[in-house]
PDB file of C-alpha atoms in Angstrom:
ATOM      1  CA  MET A  43    -122.640  75.968  49.239  1.00  0.00           C
ATOM      2  CA  PRO A  44    -122.206  78.146  46.113  1.00  0.00           C
ATOM      3  CA  ASN A  45    -125.050  80.299  44.814  1.00  0.00           C
ATOM      4  CA  ILE A  46    -127.470  77.593  43.799  1.00  0.00           C
ATOM      5  CA  LYS A  47    -131.091  77.904  42.803  1.00  0.00           C
ATOM      6  CA  VAL A  48    -133.352  75.015  42.108  1.00  0.00           C
ATOM      7  CA  PHE A  49    -136.510  75.373  40.060  1.00  0.00           C
ATOM      8  CA  THR A  50    -139.083  72.899  38.925  1.00  0.00           C
ATOM      9  CA  GLY A  51    -141.542  72.562  36.132  1.00  0.00           C
ATOM     10  CA  SER A  52    -144.912  70.986  36.625  1.00  0.00           C
ATOM     11  CA  SER A  53    -143.971  67.368  35.696  1.00  0.00           C
ATOM     12  CA  HIS A  54    -142.927  66.222  39.178  1.00  0.00           C
ATOM     13  CA  PRO A  55    -142.478  69.096  41.643  1.00  0.00           C
ATOM     14  CA  ASP A  56    -142.271  66.630  44.539  1.00  0.00           C
ATOM     15  CA  ILE A  57    -138.866  65.457  43.326  1.00  0.00           C
ATOM     16  CA  ALA A  58    -137.513  69.011  43.309  1.00  0.00           C
ATOM     17  CA  LYS A  59    -138.977  69.683  46.766  1.00  0.00           C
ATOM     18  CA  LYS A  60    -137.098  66.615  48.111  1.00  0.00           C
ATOM     19  CA  ILE A  61    -133.876  67.694  46.463  1.00  0.00           C
ATOM     20  CA  VAL A  62    -134.007  71.251  47.943  1.00  0.00           C
ATOM     21  CA  SER A  63    -134.967  69.880  51.370  1.00  0.00           C
ATOM     22  CA  ARG A  64    -131.869  67.602  51.369  1.00  0.00           C
ATOM     23  CA  LEU A  65    -129.678  70.441  50.222  1.00  0.00           C
ATOM     24  CA  GLY A  66    -131.126  72.826  52.837  1.00  0.00           C
ATOM     25  CA  LEU A  67    -132.334  75.223  50.122  1.00  0.00           C
ATOM     26  CA  ASP A  68    -135.629  76.805  49.186  1.00  0.00           C
ATOM     27  CA  LEU A  69    -137.291  75.951  45.969  1.00  0.00           C
ATOM     28  CA  GLY A  70    -136.972  78.746  43.380  1.00  0.00           C
ATOM     29  CA  ARG A  71    -140.114  80.703  42.718  1.00  0.00           C
ATOM     30  CA  ALA A  72    -141.527  80.273  39.226  1.00  0.00           C
ATOM     31  CA  THR A  73    -144.861  79.846  37.615  1.00  0.00           C
ATOM     32  CA  THR A  74    -145.866  77.994  34.458  1.00  0.00           C
ATOM     33  CA  LYS A  75    -149.186  78.247  32.729  1.00  0.00           C
ATOM     34  CA  GLN A  76    -150.842  77.353  29.471  1.00  0.00           C
ATOM     35  CA  PHE A  77    -152.918  79.688  27.448  1.00  0.00           C
ATOM     36  CA  SER A  78    -156.208  78.485  25.904  1.00  0.00           C
ATOM     37  CA  ASN A  79    -154.379  77.423  22.743  1.00  0.00           C
ATOM     38  CA  ARG A  80    -152.106  75.287  25.011  1.00  0.00           C
ATOM     39  CA  GLU A  81    -149.046  77.604  24.451  1.00  0.00           C
ATOM     40  CA  THR A  82    -146.734  77.438  27.446  1.00  0.00           C
ATOM     41  CA  SER A  83    -145.730  80.466  29.430  1.00  0.00           C
ATOM     42  CA  VAL A  84    -143.057  80.546  32.184  1.00  0.00           C
ATOM     43  CA  GLU A  85    -142.139  83.280  34.600  1.00  0.00           C
ATOM     44  CA  ILE A  86    -139.202  83.250  36.968  1.00  0.00           C
ATOM     45  CA  HIS A  87    -140.047  85.298  40.080  1.00  0.00           C
ATOM     46  CA  GLU A  88    -136.595  85.927  41.476  1.00  0.00           C
ATOM     47  CA  SER A  89    -133.162  86.953  40.356  1.00  0.00           C
ATOM     48  CA  VAL A  90    -130.936  84.277  38.938  1.00  0.00           C
ATOM     49  CA  ARG A  91    -128.141  86.696  37.841  1.00  0.00           C
ATOM     50  CA  GLY A  92    -124.764  84.966  38.522  1.00  0.00           C
ATOM     51  CA  GLU A  93    -126.468  81.909  40.007  1.00  0.00           C
ATOM     52  CA  ASP A  94    -125.881  78.237  39.321  1.00  0.00           C
ATOM     53  CA  VAL A  95    -129.395  77.143  38.344  1.00  0.00           C
ATOM     54  CA  TYR A  96    -130.785  73.636  38.348  1.00  0.00           C
ATOM     55  CA  ILE A  97    -134.129  72.927  36.632  1.00  0.00           C
ATOM     56  CA  VAL A  98    -135.834  69.702  37.611  1.00  0.00           C
ATOM     57  CA  GLN A  99    -138.267  68.457  35.007  1.00  0.00           C
ATOM     58  CA  SER A 100    -139.041  64.842  34.225  1.00  0.00           C
ATOM     59  CA  GLY A 101    -139.960  63.550  30.791  1.00  0.00           C
ATOM     60  CA  CYS A 102    -143.050  61.737  32.057  1.00  0.00           C
ATOM     61  CA  GLY A 103    -146.694  62.539  31.748  1.00  0.00           C
ATOM     62  CA  ASP A 104    -147.519  65.176  29.149  1.00  0.00           C
ATOM     63  CA  ILE A 105    -144.104  64.760  27.589  1.00  0.00           C
ATOM     64  CA  ASN A 106    -144.355  67.527  24.995  1.00  0.00           C
ATOM     65  CA  ASP A 107    -145.844  70.064  27.371  1.00  0.00           C
ATOM     66  CA  ASN A 108    -143.252  69.264  30.034  1.00  0.00           C
ATOM     67  CA  LEU A 109    -140.502  69.467  27.446  1.00  0.00           C
ATOM     68  CA  MET A 110    -141.583  72.931  26.360  1.00  0.00           C
ATOM     69  CA  GLU A 111    -141.710  74.067  29.998  1.00  0.00           C
ATOM     70  CA  LEU A 112    -138.161  72.856  30.443  1.00  0.00           C
ATOM     71  CA  LEU A 113    -136.801  74.592  27.311  1.00  0.00           C
ATOM     72  CA  ILE A 114    -138.555  77.853  28.151  1.00  0.00           C
ATOM     73  CA  MET A 115    -137.320  77.762  31.768  1.00  0.00           C
ATOM     74  CA  ILE A 116    -133.778  77.081  30.654  1.00  0.00           C
ATOM     75  CA  ASN A 117    -133.970  79.995  28.195  1.00  0.00           C
ATOM     76  CA  ALA A 118    -135.572  82.293  30.745  1.00  0.00           C
ATOM     77  CA  CYS A 119    -132.838  81.645  33.234  1.00  0.00           C
ATOM     78  CA  LYS A 120    -130.087  82.058  30.643  1.00  0.00           C
ATOM     79  CA  ILE A 121    -131.512  85.312  29.349  1.00  0.00           C
ATOM     80  CA  ALA A 122    -131.740  86.500  32.967  1.00  0.00           C
ATOM     81  CA  ALA A 123    -127.933  86.036  33.286  1.00  0.00           C
ATOM     82  CA  ALA A 124    -127.732  82.779  35.238  1.00  0.00           C
ATOM     83  CA  SER A 125    -124.016  81.811  35.241  1.00  0.00           C
ATOM     84  CA  ARG A 126    -124.797  78.174  34.598  1.00  0.00           C
ATOM     85  CA  VAL A 127    -128.059  76.224  33.920  1.00  0.00           C
ATOM     86  CA  THR A 128    -128.281  72.474  34.484  1.00  0.00           C
ATOM     87  CA  ALA A 129    -131.260  70.553  33.310  1.00  0.00           C
ATOM     88  CA  VAL A 130    -132.056  67.714  35.690  1.00  0.00           C
ATOM     89  CA  ILE A 131    -134.163  65.236  33.631  1.00  0.00           C
ATOM     90  CA  PRO A 132    -134.739  62.066  35.677  1.00  0.00           C
ATOM     91  CA  SER A 133    -136.646  60.413  32.753  1.00  0.00           C
ATOM     92  CA  PHE A 134    -135.137  61.574  29.460  1.00  0.00           C
ATOM     93  CA  PRO A 135    -137.960  61.822  26.830  1.00  0.00           C
ATOM     94  CA  TYR A 136    -137.591  60.435  23.326  1.00  0.00           C
ATOM     95  CA  SER A 137    -134.613  58.302  24.395  1.00  0.00           C
ATOM     96  CA  ARG A 138    -136.009  55.267  22.575  1.00  0.00           C
ATOM     97  CA  GLN A 139    -135.631  57.155  19.334  1.00  0.00           C
ATOM     98  CA  ASP A 140    -131.845  57.099  19.462  1.00  0.00           C
ATOM     99  CA  LYS A 141    -131.202  55.652  16.006  1.00  0.00           C
ATOM    100  CA  LYS A 142    -132.765  55.383  12.608  1.00  0.00           C
ATOM    101  CA  GLU A 143    -135.050  52.378  12.365  1.00  0.00           C
ATOM    102  CA  LYS A 144    -136.014  53.098   8.748  1.00  0.00           C
ATOM    103  CA  SER A 145    -134.932  55.488   6.018  1.00  0.00           C
ATOM    104  CA  ARG A 146    -136.292  59.008   6.396  1.00  0.00           C
ATOM    105  CA  ALA A 147    -136.871  58.344  10.121  1.00  0.00           C
ATOM    106  CA  PRO A 148    -135.650  61.031  12.537  1.00  0.00           C
ATOM    107  CA  ILE A 149    -133.254  60.507  15.390  1.00  0.00           C
ATOM    108  CA  THR A 150    -135.462  62.392  17.859  1.00  0.00           C
ATOM    109  CA  ALA A 151    -133.153  61.857  20.865  1.00  0.00           C
ATOM    110  CA  LYS A 152    -130.531  63.848  18.949  1.00  0.00           C
ATOM    111  CA  LEU A 153    -133.047  66.599  18.088  1.00  0.00           C
ATOM    112  CA  LEU A 154    -133.917  66.848  21.784  1.00  0.00           C
ATOM    113  CA  ALA A 155    -130.260  67.117  22.685  1.00  0.00           C
ATOM    114  CA  ASN A 156    -129.972  70.016  20.187  1.00  0.00           C
ATOM    115  CA  LEU A 157    -133.013  71.726  21.604  1.00  0.00           C
ATOM    116  CA  ILE A 158    -131.802  71.495  25.130  1.00  0.00           C
ATOM    117  CA  SER A 159    -128.366  72.852  24.134  1.00  0.00           C
ATOM    118  CA  VAL A 160    -129.775  75.681  21.993  1.00  0.00           C
ATOM    119  CA  SER A 161    -132.207  76.730  24.702  1.00  0.00           C
ATOM    120  CA  GLY A 162    -129.152  77.570  26.847  1.00  0.00           C
ATOM    121  CA  ALA A 163    -128.416  74.562  29.092  1.00  0.00           C
ATOM    122  CA  ASP A 164    -124.816  74.150  30.118  1.00  0.00           C
ATOM    123  CA  HIS A 165    -125.127  70.705  31.613  1.00  0.00           C
ATOM    124  CA  VAL A 166    -127.651  67.824  31.766  1.00  0.00           C
ATOM    125  CA  ILE A 167    -128.197  65.308  34.581  1.00  0.00           C
ATOM    126  CA  THR A 168    -130.344  62.224  33.848  1.00  0.00           C
ATOM    127  CA  ILE A 169    -130.921  58.714  35.162  1.00  0.00           C
ATOM    128  CA  ASP A 170    -130.581  55.427  33.298  1.00  0.00           C
ATOM    129  CA  LEU A 171    -130.609  56.636  29.699  1.00  0.00           C
ATOM    130  CA  HIS A 172    -132.102  54.129  27.354  1.00  0.00           C
ATOM    131  CA  SER A 173    -128.794  54.084  25.454  1.00  0.00           C
ATOM    132  CA  SER A 174    -125.509  55.565  26.493  1.00  0.00           C
ATOM    133  CA  GLN A 175    -124.861  56.820  22.983  1.00  0.00           C
ATOM    134  CA  ILE A 176    -127.397  59.583  23.704  1.00  0.00           C
ATOM    135  CA  GLN A 177    -124.711  61.337  25.776  1.00  0.00           C
ATOM    136  CA  GLY A 178    -122.752  61.751  22.582  1.00  0.00           C
ATOM    137  CA  PHE A 179    -125.682  63.664  20.945  1.00  0.00           C
ATOM    138  CA  PHE A 180    -124.990  66.613  23.260  1.00  0.00           C
ATOM    139  CA  ASN A 181    -122.281  69.321  22.812  1.00  0.00           C
ATOM    140  CA  ILE A 182    -122.523  69.993  26.589  1.00  0.00           C
ATOM    141  CA  PRO A 183    -121.610  67.721  29.540  1.00  0.00           C
ATOM    142  CA  VAL A 184    -124.120  65.013  30.380  1.00  0.00           C
ATOM    143  CA  ASP A 185    -124.109  62.959  33.595  1.00  0.00           C
ATOM    144  CA  ASN A 186    -126.029  59.743  33.202  1.00  0.00           C
ATOM    145  CA  LEU A 187    -126.537  58.495  36.747  1.00  0.00           C
ATOM    146  CA  TYR A 188    -127.554  54.948  37.520  1.00  0.00           C
ATOM    147  CA  ALA A 189    -130.331  54.024  39.855  1.00  0.00           C
ATOM    148  CA  GLU A 190    -129.321  50.402  40.428  1.00  0.00           C
ATOM    149  CA  PRO A 191    -126.658  51.129  43.147  1.00  0.00           C
ATOM    150  CA  ALA A 192    -129.074  53.177  45.214  1.00  0.00           C
ATOM    151  CA  ILE A 193    -131.926  50.610  44.812  1.00  0.00           C
ATOM    152  CA  THR A 194    -129.532  47.729  45.677  1.00  0.00           C
ATOM    153  CA  LYS A 195    -128.300  49.624  48.822  1.00  0.00           C
ATOM    154  CA  TRP A 196    -131.830  50.361  49.922  1.00  0.00           C
ATOM    155  CA  ILE A 197    -132.838  46.693  49.556  1.00  0.00           C
ATOM    156  CA  GLN A 198    -129.750  45.606  51.486  1.00  0.00           C
ATOM    157  CA  ASP A 199    -130.371  48.155  54.230  1.00  0.00           C
ATOM    158  CA  ASN A 200    -134.175  47.650  54.586  1.00  0.00           C
ATOM    159  CA  ILE A 201    -135.070  44.125  53.614  1.00  0.00           C
ATOM    160  CA  SER A 202    -134.182  41.538  56.249  1.00  0.00           C
ATOM    161  CA  GLU A 203    -133.526  37.958  55.346  1.00  0.00           C
TER     162      GLU A 203
END
């Protein structure tokens, strides 16, 4: 397997742990913390120079805090000379805001795509986007995976008639 490192934010570290377990890898060492004013700080504790880095961070829970963790982690890895950074975002935040509902309303999904790109991500992997048009908001590759085939297979394999 090429030089791959997988890191996780605090949104759902169990997902990242399961991914690295299946890949036969160790989870990358990083810490995230919040200062008393709720400002987010991230520290990567190992070299990512020349590595293909995957950062697993879901858009659930404290969406804004988790989003800042993701953006800062992407940027930290990019500044530390990672060869490629992929954001793995199982639940893409702000995906319901993919079009203007009223005049002067933002298209927040597009803003998020811009933020992820500008922070340094080279690729995004997500699951079941609210709208496939969100993929077009990015100027980097986006893989929108679908959960239905895996769920259907599990039901067929595990539920007897």
